[in-house]
Amino acid sequence: SGHIIRPSSLVTYLDCPRRWAARHLTDLVTGYGYRLQQDRPIHVGAAVGSGVHAGAGWTMEQKRSTGELGNAGEAEDRAIEELGARMEWGVSWDGTTGNLSVAQQQVARMTRGYRTHLAPKLIPIQVEDRLEADIGDGWILSGQPDTLAGDPDADVRDLKTGVQQRA
């Protein structure tokens, strides 16, 4: 199998190619004899984002299969469950999200916001399906768009939940 590049990781590459390689090409880097620091706990922002993606993904899958958004409580429960699963091995808190209660409130609020403002307008074609492309020389580009909705050549959507807006 080849080396995998995830489009979502490329922002890290632009910031620091060495850090990107250490995180995303660990086997290749350690194969050259480098010793890397053990993984750190997940940042709470990533855990919150994963939770919201789970609630939004479930919502859009319900809409794709039934035409309805599905139960709001179920969507929030799935979002909070994913938050907890991501935090299982430790979490690094920050000034925006200082504890579990705040994280759960944020995930529930963003899931409700997605269901209120975005989900009713979208017509999902694919939800959280992995797409891969062999880009040559043993490299694979692998990504998982949140939802392909409408015209996939024109309507590329990506749910972002962070404090900072990124490219």
mmCIF file of C-alpha atoms in Angstrom:
data_model
loop_
_atom_site.group_PDB
_atom_site.id
_atom_site.type_symbol
_atom_site.label_atom_id
_atom_site.label_comp_id
_atom_site.label_asym_id
_atom_site.label_seq_id
_atom_site.Cartn_x
_atom_site.Cartn_y
_atom_site.Cartn_z
ATOM 1 C CA SER A 1 0.000 0.000 0.000
ATOM 2 C CA GLY A 2 1.086 3.582 -0.546
ATOM 3 C CA HIS A 3 1.634 6.610 1.607
ATOM 4 C CA ILE A 4 -1.615 8.417 2.332
ATOM 5 C CA ILE A 5 -2.084 12.166 2.083
ATOM 6 C CA ARG A 6 -5.266 13.624 3.549
ATOM 7 C CA PRO A 7 -6.385 16.964 2.077
ATOM 8 C CA SER A 8 -7.440 18.182 5.533
ATOM 9 C CA SER A 9 -3.841 17.797 6.746
ATOM 10 C CA LEU A 10 -2.348 20.102 4.131
ATOM 11 C CA VAL A 11 -2.912 23.232 6.241
ATOM 12 C CA THR A 12 -0.467 21.700 8.746
ATOM 13 C CA TYR A 13 2.023 21.065 5.931
ATOM 14 C CA LEU A 14 1.931 24.720 4.902
ATOM 15 C CA ASP A 15 2.582 25.717 8.514
ATOM 16 C CA CYS A 16 5.427 23.233 9.152
ATOM 17 C CA PRO A 17 6.367 20.425 6.732
ATOM 18 C CA ARG A 18 8.447 18.599 9.357
ATOM 19 C CA ARG A 19 5.585 18.501 11.852
ATOM 20 C CA TRP A 20 3.268 17.324 9.068
ATOM 21 C CA ALA A 21 5.681 14.495 8.151
ATOM 22 C CA ALA A 22 6.101 13.467 11.790
ATOM 23 C CA ARG A 23 2.333 13.249 12.246
ATOM 24 C CA HIS A 24 1.208 11.898 8.878
ATOM 25 C CA LEU A 25 4.181 9.881 7.614
ATOM 26 C CA THR A 26 5.275 8.378 10.938
ATOM 27 C CA ASP A 27 6.311 5.003 9.478
ATOM 28 C CA LEU A 28 8.388 6.646 6.767
ATOM 29 C CA VAL A 29 10.122 9.049 9.189
ATOM 30 C CA THR A 30 10.866 6.396 11.829
ATOM 31 C CA GLY A 31 12.029 4.074 9.027
ATOM 32 C CA TYR A 32 14.866 6.529 8.443
ATOM 33 C CA GLY A 33 15.909 6.175 12.092
ATOM 34 C CA TYR A 34 14.256 9.218 13.644
ATOM 35 C CA ARG A 35 12.630 8.883 17.052
ATOM 36 C CA LEU A 36 9.400 10.817 17.416
ATOM 37 C CA GLN A 37 7.668 12.139 20.497
ATOM 38 C CA GLN A 38 4.698 10.072 21.654
ATOM 39 C CA ASP A 39 1.276 11.289 20.606
ATOM 40 C CA ARG A 40 -0.155 14.070 22.698
ATOM 41 C CA PRO A 41 -3.747 14.146 23.920
ATOM 42 C CA ILE A 42 -6.238 15.342 21.338
ATOM 43 C CA HIS A 43 -7.010 19.049 21.384
ATOM 44 C CA VAL A 44 -10.534 19.724 22.593
ATOM 45 C CA GLY A 45 -11.322 21.659 19.402
ATOM 46 C CA ALA A 46 -10.711 18.536 17.319
ATOM 47 C CA ALA A 47 -12.889 16.452 19.651
ATOM 48 C CA VAL A 48 -15.695 19.027 19.488
ATOM 49 C CA GLY A 49 -15.426 19.133 15.687
ATOM 50 C CA SER A 50 -15.625 15.339 15.478
ATOM 51 C CA GLY A 51 -18.727 15.380 17.655
ATOM 52 C CA VAL A 52 -20.479 17.969 15.506
ATOM 53 C CA HIS A 53 -19.515 16.055 12.353
ATOM 54 C CA ALA A 54 -21.092 12.910 13.826
ATOM 55 C CA GLY A 55 -24.365 14.701 14.565
ATOM 56 C CA ALA A 56 -24.412 16.438 11.181
ATOM 57 C CA GLY A 57 -23.446 13.253 9.337
ATOM 58 C CA TRP A 58 -26.217 11.265 10.995
ATOM 59 C CA THR A 59 -28.688 14.055 10.202
ATOM 60 C CA MET A 60 -27.716 14.139 6.537
ATOM 61 C CA GLU A 61 -27.770 10.340 6.248
ATOM 62 C CA GLN A 62 -31.318 10.388 7.650
ATOM 63 C CA LYS A 63 -32.293 13.061 5.143
ATOM 64 C CA ARG A 64 -30.688 11.167 2.259
ATOM 65 C CA SER A 65 -32.467 7.923 3.126
ATOM 66 C CA THR A 66 -35.850 9.197 4.384
ATOM 67 C CA GLY A 67 -36.187 12.806 3.237
ATOM 68 C CA GLU A 68 -36.457 13.937 6.889
ATOM 69 C CA LEU A 69 -33.773 15.184 9.294
ATOM 70 C CA GLY A 70 -34.417 12.491 11.878
ATOM 71 C CA ASN A 71 -34.834 12.948 15.615
ATOM 72 C CA ALA A 72 -33.040 16.024 16.998
ATOM 73 C CA GLY A 73 -32.257 14.343 20.320
ATOM 74 C CA GLU A 74 -30.723 11.350 18.536
ATOM 75 C CA ALA A 75 -28.484 13.665 16.503
ATOM 76 C CA GLU A 76 -27.269 15.468 19.637
ATOM 77 C CA ASP A 77 -26.758 12.170 21.497
ATOM 78 C CA ARG A 78 -24.640 10.819 18.633
ATOM 79 C CA ALA A 79 -22.640 14.047 18.550
ATOM 80 C CA ILE A 80 -21.929 13.964 22.289
ATOM 81 C CA GLU A 81 -21.131 10.244 22.151
ATOM 82 C CA GLU A 82 -18.510 10.896 19.453
ATOM 83 C CA LEU A 83 -17.057 13.749 21.530
ATOM 84 C CA GLY A 84 -16.600 11.317 24.432
ATOM 85 C CA ALA A 85 -15.066 8.653 22.203
ATOM 86 C CA ARG A 86 -12.493 11.133 20.866
ATOM 87 C CA MET A 87 -11.584 12.190 24.405
ATOM 88 C CA GLU A 88 -11.079 8.626 25.658
ATOM 89 C CA TRP A 89 -7.259 8.845 25.651
ATOM 90 C CA GLY A 90 -7.019 12.331 27.117
ATOM 91 C CA VAL A 91 -7.784 15.844 25.989
ATOM 92 C CA SER A 92 -5.993 19.171 25.960
ATOM 93 C CA TRP A 93 -8.396 21.936 27.047
ATOM 94 C CA ASP A 94 -8.192 25.579 25.980
ATOM 95 C CA GLY A 95 -9.631 28.973 26.920
ATOM 96 C CA THR A 96 -12.700 28.517 24.717
ATOM 97 C CA THR A 97 -13.530 25.000 25.944
ATOM 98 C CA GLY A 98 -12.255 24.519 29.487
ATOM 99 C CA ASN A 99 -14.137 21.402 30.602
ATOM 100 C CA LEU A 100 -16.379 18.515 29.560
ATOM 101 C CA SER A 101 -19.640 20.293 30.349
ATOM 102 C CA VAL A 102 -18.728 23.252 28.126
ATOM 103 C CA ALA A 103 -17.600 20.890 25.333
ATOM 104 C CA GLN A 104 -20.892 18.996 25.480
ATOM 105 C CA GLN A 105 -22.881 22.253 25.387
ATOM 106 C CA GLN A 106 -20.880 23.470 22.377
ATOM 107 C CA VAL A 107 -21.383 20.205 20.480
ATOM 108 C CA ALA A 108 -25.123 20.201 21.170
ATOM 109 C CA ARG A 109 -25.489 23.888 20.209
ATOM 110 C CA MET A 110 -23.539 23.507 16.935
ATOM 111 C CA THR A 111 -25.469 20.343 16.049
ATOM 112 C CA ARG A 112 -28.754 22.207 16.601
ATOM 113 C CA GLY A 113 -27.443 25.115 14.514
ATOM 114 C CA TYR A 114 -26.482 22.797 11.666
ATOM 115 C CA ARG A 115 -29.908 21.145 11.748
ATOM 116 C CA THR A 116 -31.698 24.510 11.836
ATOM 117 C CA HIS A 117 -29.716 26.534 9.308
ATOM 118 C CA LEU A 118 -27.934 24.173 6.885
ATOM 119 C CA ALA A 119 -29.510 20.723 6.825
ATOM 120 C CA PRO A 120 -32.940 21.896 5.597
ATOM 121 C CA LYS A 121 -31.319 23.568 2.555
ATOM 122 C CA LEU A 122 -29.064 20.681 1.497
ATOM 123 C CA ILE A 123 -29.930 17.746 -0.712
ATOM 124 C CA PRO A 124 -27.306 15.138 0.203
ATOM 125 C CA ILE A 125 -25.975 12.829 -2.488
ATOM 126 C CA GLN A 126 -23.182 11.239 -0.448
ATOM 127 C CA VAL A 127 -22.508 11.483 3.278
ATOM 128 C CA GLU A 128 -19.089 10.842 4.843
ATOM 129 C CA ASP A 129 -17.986 8.475 2.037
ATOM 130 C CA ARG A 130 -14.218 8.035 1.695
ATOM 131 C CA LEU A 131 -12.816 8.974 -1.705
ATOM 132 C CA GLU A 132 -9.330 7.895 -2.788
ATOM 133 C CA ALA A 133 -7.111 8.670 -5.776
ATOM 134 C CA ASP A 134 -3.781 7.096 -6.704
ATOM 135 C CA ILE A 135 -1.607 10.126 -7.452
ATOM 136 C CA GLY A 136 1.438 8.090 -8.483
ATOM 137 C CA ASP A 137 4.762 6.948 -7.088
ATOM 138 C CA GLY A 138 3.118 5.099 -4.188
ATOM 139 C CA TRP A 139 1.074 8.081 -2.946
ATOM 140 C CA ILE A 140 -2.676 8.045 -2.347
ATOM 141 C CA LEU A 141 -4.847 11.114 -1.815
ATOM 142 C CA SER A 142 -7.617 10.082 0.595
ATOM 143 C CA GLY A 143 -10.387 12.278 1.916
ATOM 144 C CA GLN A 144 -13.855 12.099 3.311
ATOM 145 C CA PRO A 145 -16.136 15.000 2.456
ATOM 146 C CA ASP A 146 -18.875 15.709 4.990
ATOM 147 C CA THR A 147 -21.651 15.851 2.419
ATOM 148 C CA LEU A 148 -21.744 16.052 -1.337
ATOM 149 C CA ALA A 149 -24.889 18.036 -2.019
ATOM 150 C CA GLY A 150 -26.396 19.329 -5.227
ATOM 151 C CA ASP A 151 -23.833 19.526 -8.035
ATOM 152 C CA PRO A 152 -20.560 17.920 -6.817
ATOM 153 C CA ASP A 153 -18.642 19.941 -9.425
ATOM 154 C CA ALA A 154 -19.927 23.217 -7.989
ATOM 155 C CA ASP A 155 -21.083 22.699 -4.385
ATOM 156 C CA VAL A 156 -18.163 21.465 -2.296
ATOM 157 C CA ARG A 157 -19.149 21.828 1.354
ATOM 158 C CA ASP A 158 -16.951 21.318 4.398
ATOM 159 C CA LEU A 159 -18.292 21.752 7.913
ATOM 160 C CA LYS A 160 -15.912 23.795 10.080
ATOM 161 C CA THR A 161 -16.419 24.212 13.814
ATOM 162 C CA GLY A 162 -13.227 25.919 14.975
ATOM 163 C CA VAL A 163 -12.764 29.367 16.465
ATOM 164 C CA GLN A 164 -10.444 30.423 13.622
ATOM 165 C CA GLN A 165 -11.491 30.523 9.993
ATOM 166 C CA ARG A 166 -9.017 28.615 7.831
ATOM 167 C CA ALA A 167 -8.567 28.206 4.107
#
